[in-house]
Amino acid sequence: MQADHHSSSPTPFTPLCLESIRQELATFAAERDWQQFHSPRNLLLALLSEVGEAADIVRWQGEAEPQVPLEQQQEWAHELADILIMLVRLADRSGVDLPQAYAEKLAIVRQRYSIEGFRGSNRKYR
């Protein structure tokens, strides 16, 4: 993680593709015989729980943009990793090619929210 955790500049990711993450998680689950518990329903509920845990870190901070307290940066990073883990497992167990779905959805969103019509605007879902 970068030293300035509250800056608006992007943090570069470590190069790691979703397919390698998917494979590693599938192996991890198979080694533990957890596929029986990893139904799409259960994974979705687990994903929602992880999102709730991340939300707890920034809850009750007022209406301003939430900031992650410096002493909770590691916990925040781990909660985001948990969210990624559950999302990738959910996509895998649901038969969704997540990178392909992302590319398709981004194309739809780009068309729906043109730069000319929506630059600097928070209008959505018309």
PDB file of C-alpha atoms in Angstrom, residues 32-107:
ATOM      1  CA  ARG A  32     -10.532 -28.549   1.375  1.00  0.00           C
ATOM      2  CA  ASP A  33     -13.597 -30.155  -0.240  1.00  0.00           C
ATOM      3  CA  TRP A  34     -15.454 -26.849   0.038  1.00  0.00           C
ATOM      4  CA  GLN A  35     -17.160 -26.971  -3.385  1.00  0.00           C
ATOM      5  CA  GLN A  36     -20.141 -28.557  -1.633  1.00  0.00           C
ATOM      6  CA  PHE A  37     -20.599 -25.322   0.334  1.00  0.00           C
ATOM      7  CA  HIS A  38     -19.829 -22.940  -2.527  1.00  0.00           C
ATOM      8  CA  SER A  39     -23.211 -22.712  -4.191  1.00  0.00           C
ATOM      9  CA  PRO A  40     -23.908 -19.402  -5.936  1.00  0.00           C
ATOM     10  CA  ARG A  41     -26.436 -18.580  -3.205  1.00  0.00           C
ATOM     11  CA  ASN A  42     -23.979 -19.209  -0.370  1.00  0.00           C
ATOM     12  CA  LEU A  43     -21.194 -17.325  -2.120  1.00  0.00           C
ATOM     13  CA  LEU A  44     -23.493 -14.362  -2.770  1.00  0.00           C
ATOM     14  CA  LEU A  45     -24.472 -14.242   0.897  1.00  0.00           C
ATOM     15  CA  ALA A  46     -20.808 -14.503   1.915  1.00  0.00           C
ATOM     16  CA  LEU A  47     -19.971 -11.674  -0.508  1.00  0.00           C
ATOM     17  CA  LEU A  48     -22.648  -9.485   1.067  1.00  0.00           C
ATOM     18  CA  SER A  49     -21.245 -10.256   4.526  1.00  0.00           C
ATOM     19  CA  GLU A  50     -17.767  -9.206   3.415  1.00  0.00           C
ATOM     20  CA  VAL A  51     -19.121  -5.961   1.933  1.00  0.00           C
ATOM     21  CA  GLY A  52     -20.834  -5.318   5.275  1.00  0.00           C
ATOM     22  CA  GLU A  53     -17.552  -5.853   7.115  1.00  0.00           C
ATOM     23  CA  ALA A  54     -15.844  -3.321   4.831  1.00  0.00           C
ATOM     24  CA  ALA A  55     -18.710  -0.874   5.375  1.00  0.00           C
ATOM     25  CA  ASP A  56     -18.305  -1.185   9.145  1.00  0.00           C
ATOM     26  CA  ILE A  57     -14.827   0.319   8.857  1.00  0.00           C
ATOM     27  CA  VAL A  58     -16.155   3.601   7.408  1.00  0.00           C
ATOM     28  CA  ARG A  59     -19.617   3.657   9.002  1.00  0.00           C
ATOM     29  CA  TRP A  60     -20.716   6.686  11.016  1.00  0.00           C
ATOM     30  CA  GLN A  61     -18.132   9.036   9.558  1.00  0.00           C
ATOM     31  CA  GLY A  62     -20.640  11.626   8.396  1.00  0.00           C
ATOM     32  CA  GLU A  63     -21.637  12.587   4.897  1.00  0.00           C
ATOM     33  CA  ALA A  64     -18.163  13.515   3.693  1.00  0.00           C
ATOM     34  CA  GLU A  65     -16.213  10.997   1.642  1.00  0.00           C
ATOM     35  CA  PRO A  66     -15.354   8.166   4.030  1.00  0.00           C
ATOM     36  CA  GLN A  67     -11.713   7.813   4.921  1.00  0.00           C
ATOM     37  CA  VAL A  68     -10.128   4.631   6.148  1.00  0.00           C
ATOM     38  CA  PRO A  69      -8.362   5.343   9.430  1.00  0.00           C
ATOM     39  CA  LEU A  70      -4.640   4.716   9.108  1.00  0.00           C
ATOM     40  CA  GLU A  71      -4.724   2.150  11.904  1.00  0.00           C
ATOM     41  CA  GLN A  72      -7.312   0.149   9.920  1.00  0.00           C
ATOM     42  CA  GLN A  73      -5.584   0.148   6.520  1.00  0.00           C
ATOM     43  CA  GLN A  74      -4.515  -3.507   6.817  1.00  0.00           C
ATOM     44  CA  GLU A  75      -8.010  -4.566   7.886  1.00  0.00           C
ATOM     45  CA  TRP A  76      -9.499  -2.532   4.996  1.00  0.00           C
ATOM     46  CA  ALA A  77      -7.149  -4.206   2.499  1.00  0.00           C
ATOM     47  CA  HIS A  78      -8.060  -7.643   3.834  1.00  0.00           C
ATOM     48  CA  GLU A  79     -11.802  -6.926   3.620  1.00  0.00           C
ATOM     49  CA  LEU A  80     -11.414  -5.790   0.004  1.00  0.00           C
ATOM     50  CA  ALA A  81      -9.446  -8.982  -0.688  1.00  0.00           C
ATOM     51  CA  ASP A  82     -12.268 -11.013   0.900  1.00  0.00           C
ATOM     52  CA  ILE A  83     -14.736  -9.251  -1.412  1.00  0.00           C
ATOM     53  CA  LEU A  84     -12.583 -10.087  -4.436  1.00  0.00           C
ATOM     54  CA  ILE A  85     -12.254 -13.719  -3.317  1.00  0.00           C
ATOM     55  CA  MET A  86     -16.011 -14.138  -2.917  1.00  0.00           C
ATOM     56  CA  LEU A  87     -16.771 -12.331  -6.186  1.00  0.00           C
ATOM     57  CA  VAL A  88     -14.337 -14.460  -8.181  1.00  0.00           C
ATOM     58  CA  ARG A  89     -15.633 -17.688  -6.570  1.00  0.00           C
ATOM     59  CA  LEU A  90     -19.235 -16.597  -7.216  1.00  0.00           C
ATOM     60  CA  ALA A  91     -18.487 -15.901 -10.872  1.00  0.00           C
ATOM     61  CA  ASP A  92     -16.633 -19.205 -11.238  1.00  0.00           C
ATOM     62  CA  ARG A  93     -19.353 -21.294  -9.583  1.00  0.00           C
ATOM     63  CA  SER A  94     -22.042 -19.429 -11.592  1.00  0.00           C
ATOM     64  CA  GLY A  95     -20.312 -20.036 -14.913  1.00  0.00           C
ATOM     65  CA  VAL A  96     -19.648 -16.342 -15.512  1.00  0.00           C
ATOM     66  CA  ASP A  97     -16.496 -15.288 -17.356  1.00  0.00           C
ATOM     67  CA  LEU A  98     -15.918 -12.225 -15.195  1.00  0.00           C
ATOM     68  CA  PRO A  99     -13.421 -10.418 -17.475  1.00  0.00           C
ATOM     69  CA  GLN A 100     -15.761 -10.943 -20.451  1.00  0.00           C
ATOM     70  CA  ALA A 101     -18.803  -9.781 -18.462  1.00  0.00           C
ATOM     71  CA  TYR A 102     -16.791  -6.739 -17.327  1.00  0.00           C
ATOM     72  CA  ALA A 103     -15.834  -5.855 -20.914  1.00  0.00           C
ATOM     73  CA  GLU A 104     -19.437  -6.213 -22.103  1.00  0.00           C
ATOM     74  CA  LYS A 105     -20.825  -4.161 -19.213  1.00  0.00           C
ATOM     75  CA  LEU A 106     -18.225  -1.411 -19.607  1.00  0.00           C
ATOM     76  CA  ALA A 107     -19.167  -1.080 -23.290  1.00  0.00           C
TER      77      ALA A 107
END
